[in-house]
Amino acid sequence: NPVTFTLTGLDAGSAVSIVRDSDGVELYWGTAVGGQVQYSYNYVSDTTVFVQILDLNMEVQILEGVVLGNSNQSVPVTQAADTVYLP
């Protein structure tokens, strides 16, 4: 059965990358729609990843040590405005 990892509370247009810790392979790259990103996968074993959240107007966020397991997960994210970025 497919399992879904969801990030919520994202700024529209935020880019999200999910990268496997063990070998650096990018498992997902996408853009937030409706304030969220969903990554569906077929569970084989627990996989530790890090999640990068990128947006021109927001500070870069990296969530480390995230474990993709055998049940659905929803992770709320609070993005902070990048006060240094000058458009």
JSON list of N, CA and C in Angstrom, two decimals:
[
{"chain": "A", "resi": 1, "resn": "ASN", "atom": "N", "xyz": [0.83, -1.19, 0.00]},
{"chain": "A", "resi": 1, "resn": "ASN", "atom": "CA", "xyz": [0.00, 0.00, 0.00]},
{"chain": "A", "resi": 1, "resn": "ASN", "atom": "C", "xyz": [0.87, 1.24, 0.00]},
{"chain": "A", "resi": 2, "resn": "PRO", "atom": "N", "xyz": [0.44, 2.25, -0.77]},
{"chain": "A", "resi": 2, "resn": "PRO", "atom": "CA", "xyz": [1.21, 3.50, -0.75]},
{"chain": "A", "resi": 2, "resn": "PRO", "atom": "C", "xyz": [1.06, 4.24, 0.59]},
{"chain": "A", "resi": 3, "resn": "VAL", "atom": "N", "xyz": [2.13, 4.92, 0.95]},
{"chain": "A", "resi": 3, "resn": "VAL", "atom": "CA", "xyz": [2.18, 5.72, 2.17]},
{"chain": "A", "resi": 3, "resn": "VAL", "atom": "C", "xyz": [2.43, 7.16, 1.74]},
{"chain": "A", "resi": 4, "resn": "THR", "atom": "N", "xyz": [1.86, 8.13, 2.47]},
{"chain": "A", "resi": 4, "resn": "THR", "atom": "CA", "xyz": [2.00, 9.52, 2.09]},
{"chain": "A", "resi": 4, "resn": "THR", "atom": "C", "xyz": [2.66, 10.34, 3.20]},
{"chain": "A", "resi": 5, "resn": "PHE", "atom": "N", "xyz": [3.66, 11.12, 2.80]},
{"chain": "A", "resi": 5, "resn": "PHE", "atom": "CA", "xyz": [4.34, 12.08, 3.66]},
{"chain": "A", "resi": 5, "resn": "PHE", "atom": "C", "xyz": [3.88, 13.46, 3.19]},
{"chain": "A", "resi": 6, "resn": "THR", "atom": "N", "xyz": [3.30, 14.25, 4.09]},
{"chain": "A", "resi": 6, "resn": "THR", "atom": "CA", "xyz": [2.74, 15.55, 3.74]},
{"chain": "A", "resi": 6, "resn": "THR", "atom": "C", "xyz": [3.38, 16.66, 4.56]},
{"chain": "A", "resi": 7, "resn": "LEU", "atom": "N", "xyz": [3.73, 17.74, 3.89]},
{"chain": "A", "resi": 7, "resn": "LEU", "atom": "CA", "xyz": [4.16, 18.97, 4.56]},
{"chain": "A", "resi": 7, "resn": "LEU", "atom": "C", "xyz": [3.03, 19.97, 4.39]},
{"chain": "A", "resi": 8, "resn": "THR", "atom": "N", "xyz": [2.63, 20.62, 5.48]},
{"chain": "A", "resi": 8, "resn": "THR", "atom": "CA", "xyz": [1.56, 21.61, 5.43]},
{"chain": "A", "resi": 8, "resn": "THR", "atom": "C", "xyz": [2.06, 22.97, 5.90]},
{"chain": "A", "resi": 9, "resn": "GLY", "atom": "N", "xyz": [1.29, 24.02, 5.62]},
{"chain": "A", "resi": 9, "resn": "GLY", "atom": "CA", "xyz": [1.63, 25.36, 6.07]},
{"chain": "A", "resi": 9, "resn": "GLY", "atom": "C", "xyz": [2.68, 26.05, 5.21]},
{"chain": "A", "resi": 10, "resn": "LEU", "atom": "N", "xyz": [2.91, 25.53, 4.00]},
{"chain": "A", "resi": 10, "resn": "LEU", "atom": "CA", "xyz": [3.94, 26.09, 3.12]},
{"chain": "A", "resi": 10, "resn": "LEU", "atom": "C", "xyz": [3.43, 27.32, 2.38]},
{"chain": "A", "resi": 11, "resn": "ASP", "atom": "N", "xyz": [4.33, 28.25, 2.12]},
{"chain": "A", "resi": 11, "resn": "ASP", "atom": "CA", "xyz": [4.05, 29.41, 1.29]},
{"chain": "A", "resi": 11, "resn": "ASP", "atom": "C", "xyz": [3.84, 28.90, -0.14]},
{"chain": "A", "resi": 12, "resn": "ALA", "atom": "N", "xyz": [2.82, 29.43, -0.81]},
{"chain": "A", "resi": 12, "resn": "ALA", "atom": "CA", "xyz": [2.55, 29.02, -2.19]},
{"chain": "A", "resi": 12, "resn": "ALA", "atom": "C", "xyz": [3.80, 29.19, -3.05]},
{"chain": "A", "resi": 13, "resn": "GLY", "atom": "N", "xyz": [4.13, 28.17, -3.81]},
{"chain": "A", "resi": 13, "resn": "GLY", "atom": "CA", "xyz": [5.28, 28.23, -4.69]},
{"chain": "A", "resi": 13, "resn": "GLY", "atom": "C", "xyz": [6.59, 27.78, -4.06]},
{"chain": "A", "resi": 14, "resn": "SER", "atom": "N", "xyz": [6.57, 27.44, -2.78]},
{"chain": "A", "resi": 14, "resn": "SER", "atom": "CA", "xyz": [7.79, 26.93, -2.14]},
{"chain": "A", "resi": 14, "resn": "SER", "atom": "C", "xyz": [8.22, 25.64, -2.82]},
{"chain": "A", "resi": 15, "resn": "ALA", "atom": "N", "xyz": [9.51, 25.50, -3.05]},
{"chain": "A", "resi": 15, "resn": "ALA", "atom": "CA", "xyz": [10.06, 24.27, -3.63]},
{"chain": "A", "resi": 15, "resn": "ALA", "atom": "C", "xyz": [10.49, 23.36, -2.50]},
{"chain": "A", "resi": 16, "resn": "VAL", "atom": "N", "xyz": [10.24, 22.06, -2.68]},
{"chain": "A", "resi": 16, "resn": "VAL", "atom": "CA", "xyz": [10.57, 21.07, -1.66]},
{"chain": "A", "resi": 16, "resn": "VAL", "atom": "C", "xyz": [11.38, 19.94, -2.28]},
{"chain": "A", "resi": 17, "resn": "SER", "atom": "N", "xyz": [12.47, 19.58, -1.62]},
{"chain": "A", "resi": 17, "resn": "SER", "atom": "CA", "xyz": [13.30, 18.47, -2.05]},
{"chain": "A", "resi": 17, "resn": "SER", "atom": "C", "xyz": [13.42, 17.50, -0.88]},
{"chain": "A", "resi": 18, "resn": "ILE", "atom": "N", "xyz": [13.21, 16.20, -1.17]},
{"chain": "A", "resi": 18, "resn": "ILE", "atom": "CA", "xyz": [13.37, 15.16, -0.16]},
{"chain": "A", "resi": 18, "resn": "ILE", "atom": "C", "xyz": [14.53, 14.28, -0.61]},
{"chain": "A", "resi": 19, "resn": "VAL", "atom": "N", "xyz": [15.56, 14.20, 0.25]},
{"chain": "A", "resi": 19, "resn": "VAL", "atom": "CA", "xyz": [16.81, 13.51, -0.13]},
{"chain": "A", "resi": 19, "resn": "VAL", "atom": "C", "xyz": [17.12, 12.41, 0.88]},
{"chain": "A", "resi": 20, "resn": "ARG", "atom": "N", "xyz": [17.41, 11.22, 0.37]},
{"chain": "A", "resi": 20, "resn": "ARG", "atom": "CA", "xyz": [17.76, 10.08, 1.22]},
{"chain": "A", "resi": 20, "resn": "ARG", "atom": "C", "xyz": [19.13, 10.31, 1.85]},
{"chain": "A", "resi": 21, "resn": "ASP", "atom": "N", "xyz": [19.22, 10.17, 3.17]},
{"chain": "A", "resi": 21, "resn": "ASP", "atom": "CA", "xyz": [20.47, 10.39, 3.90]},
{"chain": "A", "resi": 21, "resn": "ASP", "atom": "C", "xyz": [21.59, 9.44, 3.47]},
{"chain": "A", "resi": 22, "resn": "SER", "atom": "N", "xyz": [21.26, 8.18, 3.29]},
{"chain": "A", "resi": 22, "resn": "SER", "atom": "CA", "xyz": [22.29, 7.15, 3.10]},
{"chain": "A", "resi": 22, "resn": "SER", "atom": "C", "xyz": [23.14, 7.35, 1.85]},
{"chain": "A", "resi": 23, "resn": "ASP", "atom": "N", "xyz": [22.56, 7.90, 0.78]},
{"chain": "A", "resi": 23, "resn": "ASP", "atom": "CA", "xyz": [23.32, 8.02, -0.48]},
{"chain": "A", "resi": 23, "resn": "ASP", "atom": "C", "xyz": [23.12, 9.34, -1.23]},
{"chain": "A", "resi": 24, "resn": "GLY", "atom": "N", "xyz": [22.34, 10.26, -0.66]},
{"chain": "A", "resi": 24, "resn": "GLY", "atom": "CA", "xyz": [22.14, 11.56, -1.29]},
{"chain": "A", "resi": 24, "resn": "GLY", "atom": "C", "xyz": [21.22, 11.57, -2.49]},
{"chain": "A", "resi": 25, "resn": "VAL", "atom": "N", "xyz": [20.48, 10.49, -2.71]},
{"chain": "A", "resi": 25, "resn": "VAL", "atom": "CA", "xyz": [19.57, 10.43, -3.85]},
{"chain": "A", "resi": 25, "resn": "VAL", "atom": "C", "xyz": [18.32, 11.25, -3.53]},
{"chain": "A", "resi": 26, "resn": "GLU", "atom": "N", "xyz": [17.97, 12.11, -4.49]},
{"chain": "A", "resi": 26, "resn": "GLU", "atom": "CA", "xyz": [16.76, 12.92, -4.34]},
{"chain": "A", "resi": 26, "resn": "GLU", "atom": "C", "xyz": [15.55, 12.05, -4.68]},
{"chain": "A", "resi": 27, "resn": "LEU", "atom": "N", "xyz": [14.66, 11.89, -3.71]},
{"chain": "A", "resi": 27, "resn": "LEU", "atom": "CA", "xyz": [13.47, 11.07, -3.89]},
{"chain": "A", "resi": 27, "resn": "LEU", "atom": "C", "xyz": [12.30, 11.87, -4.43]},
{"chain": "A", "resi": 28, "resn": "TYR", "atom": "N", "xyz": [12.31, 13.19, -4.16]},
{"chain": "A", "resi": 28, "resn": "TYR", "atom": "CA", "xyz": [11.18, 14.03, -4.56]},
{"chain": "A", "resi": 28, "resn": "TYR", "atom": "C", "xyz": [11.65, 15.46, -4.76]},
{"chain": "A", "resi": 29, "resn": "TRP", "atom": "N", "xyz": [11.08, 16.10, -5.76]},
{"chain": "A", "resi": 29, "resn": "TRP", "atom": "CA", "xyz": [11.26, 17.54, -5.98]},
{"chain": "A", "resi": 29, "resn": "TRP", "atom": "C", "xyz": [9.92, 18.06, -6.47]},
{"chain": "A", "resi": 30, "resn": "GLY", "atom": "N", "xyz": [9.38, 19.07, -5.81]},
{"chain": "A", "resi": 30, "resn": "GLY", "atom": "CA", "xyz": [8.09, 19.60, -6.24]},
{"chain": "A", "resi": 30, "resn": "GLY", "atom": "C", "xyz": [7.83, 20.96, -5.63]},
{"chain": "A", "resi": 31, "resn": "THR", "atom": "N", "xyz": [6.71, 21.54, -6.03]},
{"chain": "A", "resi": 31, "resn": "THR", "atom": "CA", "xyz": [6.33, 22.88, -5.60]},
{"chain": "A", "resi": 31, "resn": "THR", "atom": "C", "xyz": [5.03, 22.81, -4.81]},
{"chain": "A", "resi": 32, "resn": "ALA", "atom": "N", "xyz": [4.96, 23.57, -3.74]},
{"chain": "A", "resi": 32, "resn": "ALA", "atom": "CA", "xyz": [3.77, 23.59, -2.89]},
{"chain": "A", "resi": 32, "resn": "ALA", "atom": "C", "xyz": [2.57, 24.13, -3.66]},
{"chain": "A", "resi": 33, "resn": "VAL", "atom": "N", "xyz": [1.48, 23.40, -3.54]},
{"chain": "A", "resi": 33, "resn": "VAL", "atom": "CA", "xyz": [0.21, 23.81, -4.12]},
{"chain": "A", "resi": 33, "resn": "VAL", "atom": "C", "xyz": [-0.81, 23.80, -2.98]},
{"chain": "A", "resi": 34, "resn": "GLY", "atom": "N", "xyz": [-1.55, 24.89, -2.84]},
{"chain": "A", "resi": 34, "resn": "GLY", "atom": "CA", "xyz": [-2.53, 24.95, -1.76]},
{"chain": "A", "resi": 34, "resn": "GLY", "atom": "C", "xyz": [-1.91, 24.85, -0.38]},
{"chain": "A", "resi": 35, "resn": "GLY", "atom": "N", "xyz": [-0.65, 25.30, -0.25]},
{"chain": "A", "resi": 35, "resn": "GLY", "atom": "CA", "xyz": [0.02, 25.32, 1.04]},
{"chain": "A", "resi": 35, "resn": "GLY", "atom": "C", "xyz": [0.58, 23.98, 1.49]},
{"chain": "A", "resi": 36, "resn": "GLN", "atom": "N", "xyz": [0.59, 22.99, 0.57]},
{"chain": "A", "resi": 36, "resn": "GLN", "atom": "CA", "xyz": [1.13, 21.70, 0.98]},
{"chain": "A", "resi": 36, "resn": "GLN", "atom": "C", "xyz": [1.83, 20.97, -0.15]},
{"chain": "A", "resi": 37, "resn": "VAL", "atom": "N", "xyz": [2.62, 19.99, 0.26]},
{"chain": "A", "resi": 37, "resn": "VAL", "atom": "CA", "xyz": [3.29, 19.07, -0.67]},
{"chain": "A", "resi": 37, "resn": "VAL", "atom": "C", "xyz": [3.03, 17.67, -0.15]},
{"chain": "A", "resi": 38, "resn": "GLN", "atom": "N", "xyz": [2.72, 16.77, -1.07]},
{"chain": "A", "resi": 38, "resn": "GLN", "atom": "CA", "xyz": [2.53, 15.36, -0.69]},
{"chain": "A", "resi": 38, "resn": "GLN", "atom": "C", "xyz": [3.48, 14.49, -1.50]},
{"chain": "A", "resi": 39, "resn": "TYR", "atom": "N", "xyz": [4.16, 13.60, -0.78]},
{"chain": "A", "resi": 39, "resn": "TYR", "atom": "CA", "xyz": [5.06, 12.63, -1.42]},
{"chain": "A", "resi": 39, "resn": "TYR", "atom": "C", "xyz": [4.54, 11.24, -1.07]},
{"chain": "A", "resi": 40, "resn": "SER", "atom": "N", "xyz": [4.14, 10.48, -2.08]},
{"chain": "A", "resi": 40, "resn": "SER", "atom": "CA", "xyz": [3.65, 9.12, -1.87]},
{"chain": "A", "resi": 40, "resn": "SER", "atom": "C", "xyz": [4.73, 8.13, -2.26]},
{"chain": "A", "resi": 41, "resn": "TYR", "atom": "N", "xyz": [4.87, 7.07, -1.48]},
{"chain": "A", "resi": 41, "resn": "TYR", "atom": "CA", "xyz": [5.90, 6.06, -1.74]},
{"chain": "A", "resi": 41, "resn": "TYR", "atom": "C", "xyz": [5.39, 4.69, -1.30]},
{"chain": "A", "resi": 42, "resn": "ASN", "atom": "N", "xyz": [5.98, 3.67, -1.85]},
{"chain": "A", "resi": 42, "resn": "ASN", "atom": "CA", "xyz": [5.69, 2.30, -1.43]},
{"chain": "A", "resi": 42, "resn": "ASN", "atom": "C", "xyz": [6.68, 1.92, -0.33]},
{"chain": "A", "resi": 43, "resn": "TYR", "atom": "N", "xyz": [6.15, 1.60, 0.83]},
{"chain": "A", "resi": 43, "resn": "TYR", "atom": "CA", "xyz": [7.01, 1.29, 1.97]},
{"chain": "A", "resi": 43, "resn": "TYR", "atom": "C", "xyz": [7.72, -0.05, 1.78]},
{"chain": "A", "resi": 44, "resn": "VAL", "atom": "N", "xyz": [9.04, -0.04, 1.98]},
{"chain": "A", "resi": 44, "resn": "VAL", "atom": "CA", "xyz": [9.84, -1.25, 1.98]},
{"chain": "A", "resi": 44, "resn": "VAL", "atom": "C", "xyz": [10.51, -1.39, 3.35]},
{"chain": "A", "resi": 45, "resn": "SER", "atom": "N", "xyz": [11.15, -0.31, 3.79]},
{"chain": "A", "resi": 45, "resn": "SER", "atom": "CA", "xyz": [11.76, -0.25, 5.11]},
{"chain": "A", "resi": 45, "resn": "SER", "atom": "C", "xyz": [11.86, 1.22, 5.50]},
{"chain": "A", "resi": 46, "resn": "ASP", "atom": "N", "xyz": [12.07, 1.49, 6.79]},
{"chain": "A", "resi": 46, "resn": "ASP", "atom": "CA", "xyz": [12.22, 2.88, 7.23]},
{"chain": "A", "resi": 46, "resn": "ASP", "atom": "C", "xyz": [13.39, 3.52, 6.48]},
{"chain": "A", "resi": 47, "resn": "THR", "atom": "N", "xyz": [13.18, 4.74, 6.01]},
{"chain": "A", "resi": 47, "resn": "THR", "atom": "CA", "xyz": [14.20, 5.47, 5.27]},
{"chain": "A", "resi": 47, "resn": "THR", "atom": "C", "xyz": [14.37, 6.84, 5.90]},
{"chain": "A", "resi": 48, "resn": "THR", "atom": "N", "xyz": [15.60, 7.18, 6.31]},
{"chain": "A", "resi": 48, "resn": "THR", "atom": "CA", "xyz": [15.88, 8.49, 6.89]},
{"chain": "A", "resi": 48, "resn": "THR", "atom": "C", "xyz": [16.23, 9.45, 5.76]},
{"chain": "A", "resi": 49, "resn": "VAL", "atom": "N", "xyz": [15.59, 10.62, 5.79]},
{"chain": "A", "resi": 49, "resn": "VAL", "atom": "CA", "xyz": [15.78, 11.63, 4.75]},
{"chain": "A", "resi": 49, "resn": "VAL", "atom": "C", "xyz": [15.98, 12.99, 5.41]},
{"chain": "A", "resi": 50, "resn": "PHE", "atom": "N", "xyz": [16.41, 13.95, 4.57]},
{"chain": "A", "resi": 50, "resn": "PHE", "atom": "CA", "xyz": [16.31, 15.35, 4.99]},
{"chain": "A", "resi": 50, "resn": "PHE", "atom": "C", "xyz": [15.47, 16.07, 3.95]},
{"chain": "A", "resi": 51, "resn": "VAL", "atom": "N", "xyz": [14.76, 17.08, 4.42]},
{"chain": "A", "resi": 51, "resn": "VAL", "atom": "CA", "xyz": [13.82, 17.82, 3.58]},
{"chain": "A", "resi": 51, "resn": "VAL", "atom": "C", "xyz": [14.31, 19.26, 3.49]},
{"chain": "A", "resi": 52, "resn": "GLN", "atom": "N", "xyz": [14.46, 19.74, 2.25]},
{"chain": "A", "resi": 52, "resn": "GLN", "atom": "CA", "xyz": [14.86, 21.14, 2.03]},
{"chain": "A", "resi": 52, "resn": "GLN", "atom": "C", "xyz": [13.64, 21.91, 1.53]},
{"chain": "A", "resi": 53, "resn": "ILE", "atom": "N", "xyz": [13.40, 23.07, 2.11]},
{"chain": "A", "resi": 53, "resn": "ILE", "atom": "CA", "xyz": [12.28, 23.92, 1.70]},
{"chain": "A", "resi": 53, "resn": "ILE", "atom": "C", "xyz": [12.86, 25.25, 1.26]},
{"chain": "A", "resi": 54, "resn": "LEU", "atom": "N", "xyz": [12.62, 25.59, 0.00]},
{"chain": "A", "resi": 54, "resn": "LEU", "atom": "CA", "xyz": [13.22, 26.77, -0.60]},
{"chain": "A", "resi": 54, "resn": "LEU", "atom": "C", "xyz": [12.14, 27.71, -1.14]},
{"chain": "A", "resi": 55, "resn": "ASP", "atom": "N", "xyz": [12.30, 29.01, -0.87]},
{"chain": "A", "resi": 55, "resn": "ASP", "atom": "CA", "xyz": [11.38, 30.03, -1.37]},
{"chain": "A", "resi": 55, "resn": "ASP", "atom": "C", "xyz": [12.15, 31.35, -1.38]},
{"chain": "A", "resi": 56, "resn": "LEU", "atom": "N", "xyz": [12.06, 32.09, -2.47]},
{"chain": "A", "resi": 56, "resn": "LEU", "atom": "CA", "xyz": [12.83, 33.33, -2.60]},
{"chain": "A", "resi": 56, "resn": "LEU", "atom": "C", "xyz": [12.60, 34.31, -1.45]},
{"chain": "A", "resi": 57, "resn": "ASN", "atom": "N", "xyz": [11.37, 34.38, -0.95]},
{"chain": "A", "resi": 57, "resn": "ASN", "atom": "CA", "xyz": [11.05, 35.37, 0.07]},
{"chain": "A", "resi": 57, "resn": "ASN", "atom": "C", "xyz": [11.13, 34.83, 1.50]},
{"chain": "A", "resi": 58, "resn": "MET", "atom": "N", "xyz": [11.49, 33.56, 1.63]},
{"chain": "A", "resi": 58, "resn": "MET", "atom": "CA", "xyz": [11.50, 32.92, 2.94]},
{"chain": "A", "resi": 58, "resn": "MET", "atom": "C", "xyz": [12.89, 32.37, 3.24]},
{"chain": "A", "resi": 59, "resn": "GLU", "atom": "N", "xyz": [13.19, 32.20, 4.54]},
{"chain": "A", "resi": 59, "resn": "GLU", "atom": "CA", "xyz": [14.45, 31.58, 4.92]},
{"chain": "A", "resi": 59, "resn": "GLU", "atom": "C", "xyz": [14.44, 30.11, 4.50]},
{"chain": "A", "resi": 60, "resn": "VAL", "atom": "N", "xyz": [15.60, 29.62, 4.08]},
{"chain": "A", "resi": 60, "resn": "VAL", "atom": "CA", "xyz": [15.74, 28.21, 3.72]},
{"chain": "A", "resi": 60, "resn": "VAL", "atom": "C", "xyz": [15.54, 27.38, 4.98]},
{"chain": "A", "resi": 61, "resn": "GLN", "atom": "N", "xyz": [14.80, 26.29, 4.84]},
{"chain": "A", "resi": 61, "resn": "GLN", "atom": "CA", "xyz": [14.61, 25.38, 5.97]},
{"chain": "A", "resi": 61, "resn": "GLN", "atom": "C", "xyz": [15.11, 24.00, 5.58]},
{"chain": "A", "resi": 62, "resn": "ILE", "atom": "N", "xyz": [15.77, 23.34, 6.52]},
{"chain": "A", "resi": 62, "resn": "ILE", "atom": "CA", "xyz": [16.19, 21.96, 6.31]},
{"chain": "A", "resi": 62, "resn": "ILE", "atom": "C", "xyz": [15.73, 21.16, 7.53]},
{"chain": "A", "resi": 63, "resn": "LEU", "atom": "N", "xyz": [14.91, 20.17, 7.26]},
{"chain": "A", "resi": 63, "resn": "LEU", "atom": "CA", "xyz": [14.44, 19.27, 8.31]},
{"chain": "A", "resi": 63, "resn": "LEU", "atom": "C", "xyz": [15.29, 18.01, 8.24]},
{"chain": "A", "resi": 64, "resn": "GLU", "atom": "N", "xyz": [16.06, 17.75, 9.27]},
{"chain": "A", "resi": 64, "resn": "GLU", "atom": "CA", "xyz": [16.98, 16.61, 9.26]},
{"chain": "A", "resi": 64, "resn": "GLU", "atom": "C", "xyz": [16.43, 15.47, 10.09]},
{"chain": "A", "resi": 65, "resn": "GLY", "atom": "N", "xyz": [16.84, 14.25, 9.74]},
{"chain": "A", "resi": 65, "resn": "GLY", "atom": "CA", "xyz": [16.48, 13.08, 10.52]},
{"chain": "A", "resi": 65, "resn": "GLY", "atom": "C", "xyz": [15.02, 12.67, 10.41]},
{"chain": "A", "resi": 66, "resn": "VAL", "atom": "N", "xyz": [14.37, 13.05, 9.32]},
{"chain": "A", "resi": 66, "resn": "VAL", "atom": "CA", "xyz": [12.98, 12.67, 9.10]},
{"chain": "A", "resi": 66, "resn": "VAL", "atom": "C", "xyz": [12.96, 11.20, 8.66]},
{"chain": "A", "resi": 67, "resn": "VAL", "atom": "N", "xyz": [12.12, 10.40, 9.30]},
{"chain": "A", "resi": 67, "resn": "VAL", "atom": "CA", "xyz": [12.03, 8.98, 8.95]},
{"chain": "A", "resi": 67, "resn": "VAL", "atom": "C", "xyz": [10.73, 8.73, 8.19]},
{"chain": "A", "resi": 68, "resn": "LEU", "atom": "N", "xyz": [10.88, 8.24, 6.96]},
{"chain": "A", "resi": 68, "resn": "LEU", "atom": "CA", "xyz": [9.72, 7.82, 6.18]},
{"chain": "A", "resi": 68, "resn": "LEU", "atom": "C", "xyz": [9.43, 6.38, 6.58]},
{"chain": "A", "resi": 69, "resn": "GLY", "atom": "N", "xyz": [8.34, 6.18, 7.28]},
{"chain": "A", "resi": 69, "resn": "GLY", "atom": "CA", "xyz": [8.00, 4.87, 7.81]},
{"chain": "A", "resi": 69, "resn": "GLY", "atom": "C", "xyz": [6.82, 4.23, 7.08]},
{"chain": "A", "resi": 70, "resn": "ASN", "atom": "N", "xyz": [6.15, 3.32, 7.79]},
{"chain": "A", "resi": 70, "resn": "ASN", "atom": "CA", "xyz": [5.08, 2.55, 7.17]},
{"chain": "A", "resi": 70, "resn": "ASN", "atom": "C", "xyz": [3.69, 3.12, 7.40]},
{"chain": "A", "resi": 71, "resn": "SER", "atom": "N", "xyz": [3.61, 4.35, 7.93]},
{"chain": "A", "resi": 71, "resn": "SER", "atom": "CA", "xyz": [2.30, 4.99, 8.11]},
{"chain": "A", "resi": 71, "resn": "SER", "atom": "C", "xyz": [2.36, 6.43, 7.60]},
{"chain": "A", "resi": 72, "resn": "ASN", "atom": "N", "xyz": [1.20, 6.96, 7.25]},
{"chain": "A", "resi": 72, "resn": "ASN", "atom": "CA", "xyz": [1.11, 8.33, 6.74]},
{"chain": "A", "resi": 72, "resn": "ASN", "atom": "C", "xyz": [1.59, 9.31, 7.81]},
{"chain": "A", "resi": 73, "resn": "GLN", "atom": "N", "xyz": [2.24, 10.39, 7.35]},
{"chain": "A", "resi": 73, "resn": "GLN", "atom": "CA", "xyz": [2.72, 11.44, 8.24]},
{"chain": "A", "resi": 73, "resn": "GLN", "atom": "C", "xyz": [2.30, 12.79, 7.69]},
{"chain": "A", "resi": 74, "resn": "SER", "atom": "N", "xyz": [2.01, 13.71, 8.59]},
{"chain": "A", "resi": 74, "resn": "SER", "atom": "CA", "xyz": [1.75, 15.10, 8.21]},
{"chain": "A", "resi": 74, "resn": "SER", "atom": "C", "xyz": [2.59, 15.98, 9.12]},
{"chain": "A", "resi": 75, "resn": "VAL", "atom": "N", "xyz": [3.44, 16.81, 8.52]},
{"chain": "A", "resi": 75, "resn": "VAL", "atom": "CA", "xyz": [4.35, 17.66, 9.28]},
{"chain": "A", "resi": 75, "resn": "VAL", "atom": "C", "xyz": [4.01, 19.12, 9.01]},
{"chain": "A", "resi": 76, "resn": "PRO", "atom": "N", "xyz": [3.58, 19.86, 10.03]},
{"chain": "A", "resi": 76, "resn": "PRO", "atom": "CA", "xyz": [3.33, 21.29, 9.84]},
{"chain": "A", "resi": 76, "resn": "PRO", "atom": "C", "xyz": [4.64, 22.07, 9.79]},
{"chain": "A", "resi": 77, "resn": "VAL", "atom": "N", "xyz": [4.69, 23.04, 8.89]},
{"chain": "A", "resi": 77, "resn": "VAL", "atom": "CA", "xyz": [5.89, 23.86, 8.71]},
{"chain": "A", "resi": 77, "resn": "VAL", "atom": "C", "xyz": [5.50, 25.32, 8.91]},
{"chain": "A", "resi": 78, "resn": "THR", "atom": "N", "xyz": [6.34, 26.07, 9.61]},
{"chain": "A", "resi": 78, "resn": "THR", "atom": "CA", "xyz": [6.16, 27.51, 9.73]},
{"chain": "A", "resi": 78, "resn": "THR", "atom": "C", "xyz": [7.36, 28.16, 9.08]},
{"chain": "A", "resi": 79, "resn": "GLN", "atom": "N", "xyz": [7.13, 28.88, 8.00]},
{"chain": "A", "resi": 79, "resn": "GLN", "atom": "CA", "xyz": [8.21, 29.55, 7.29]},
{"chain": "A", "resi": 79, "resn": "GLN", "atom": "C", "xyz": [8.37, 30.97, 7.81]},
{"chain": "A", "resi": 80, "resn": "ALA", "atom": "N", "xyz": [9.62, 31.44, 7.84]},
{"chain": "A", "resi": 80, "resn": "ALA", "atom": "CA", "xyz": [9.91, 32.79, 8.29]},
{"chain": "A", "resi": 80, "resn": "ALA", "atom": "C", "xyz": [10.38, 33.63, 7.11]},
{"chain": "A", "resi": 81, "resn": "ALA", "atom": "N", "xyz": [9.94, 34.88, 7.07]},
{"chain": "A", "resi": 81, "resn": "ALA", "atom": "CA", "xyz": [10.34, 35.78, 6.00]},
{"chain": "A", "resi": 81, "resn": "ALA", "atom": "C", "xyz": [11.85, 35.99, 6.03]},
{"chain": "A", "resi": 82, "resn": "ASP", "atom": "N", "xyz": [12.44, 36.01, 4.84]},
{"chain": "A", "resi": 82, "resn": "ASP", "atom": "CA", "xyz": [13.88, 36.27, 4.71]},
{"chain": "A", "resi": 82, "resn": "ASP", "atom": "C", "xyz": [14.06, 37.78, 4.67]},
{"chain": "A", "resi": 83, "resn": "THR", "atom": "N", "xyz": [14.53, 38.34, 5.77]},
{"chain": "A", "resi": 83, "resn": "THR", "atom": "CA", "xyz": [14.66, 39.81, 5.86]},
{"chain": "A", "resi": 83, "resn": "THR", "atom": "C", "xyz": [15.89, 40.34, 5.15]},
{"chain": "A", "resi": 84, "resn": "VAL", "atom": "N", "xyz": [16.77, 39.44, 4.68]},
{"chain": "A", "resi": 84, "resn": "VAL", "atom": "CA", "xyz": [17.98, 39.86, 3.98]},
{"chain": "A", "resi": 84, "resn": "VAL", "atom": "C", "xyz": [17.76, 39.90, 2.47]},
{"chain": "A", "resi": 85, "resn": "TYR", "atom": "N", "xyz": [16.85, 39.04, 1.97]},
{"chain": "A", "resi": 85, "resn": "TYR", "atom": "CA", "xyz": [16.60, 38.96, 0.53]},
{"chain": "A", "resi": 85, "resn": "TYR", "atom": "C", "xyz": [16.02, 40.27, 0.01]},
{"chain": "A", "resi": 86, "resn": "LEU", "atom": "N", "xyz": [16.63, 40.78, -1.06]},
{"chain": "A", "resi": 86, "resn": "LEU", "atom": "CA", "xyz": [16.15, 42.01, -1.70]},
{"chain": "A", "resi": 86, "resn": "LEU", "atom": "C", "xyz": [15.72, 41.70, -3.12]},
{"chain": "A", "resi": 87, "resn": "PRO", "atom": "N", "xyz": [14.41, 41.69, -3.37]},
{"chain": "A", "resi": 87, "resn": "PRO", "atom": "CA", "xyz": [13.95, 41.36, -4.74]},
{"chain": "A", "resi": 87, "resn": "PRO", "atom": "C", "xyz": [14.33, 42.40, -5.76]}
]
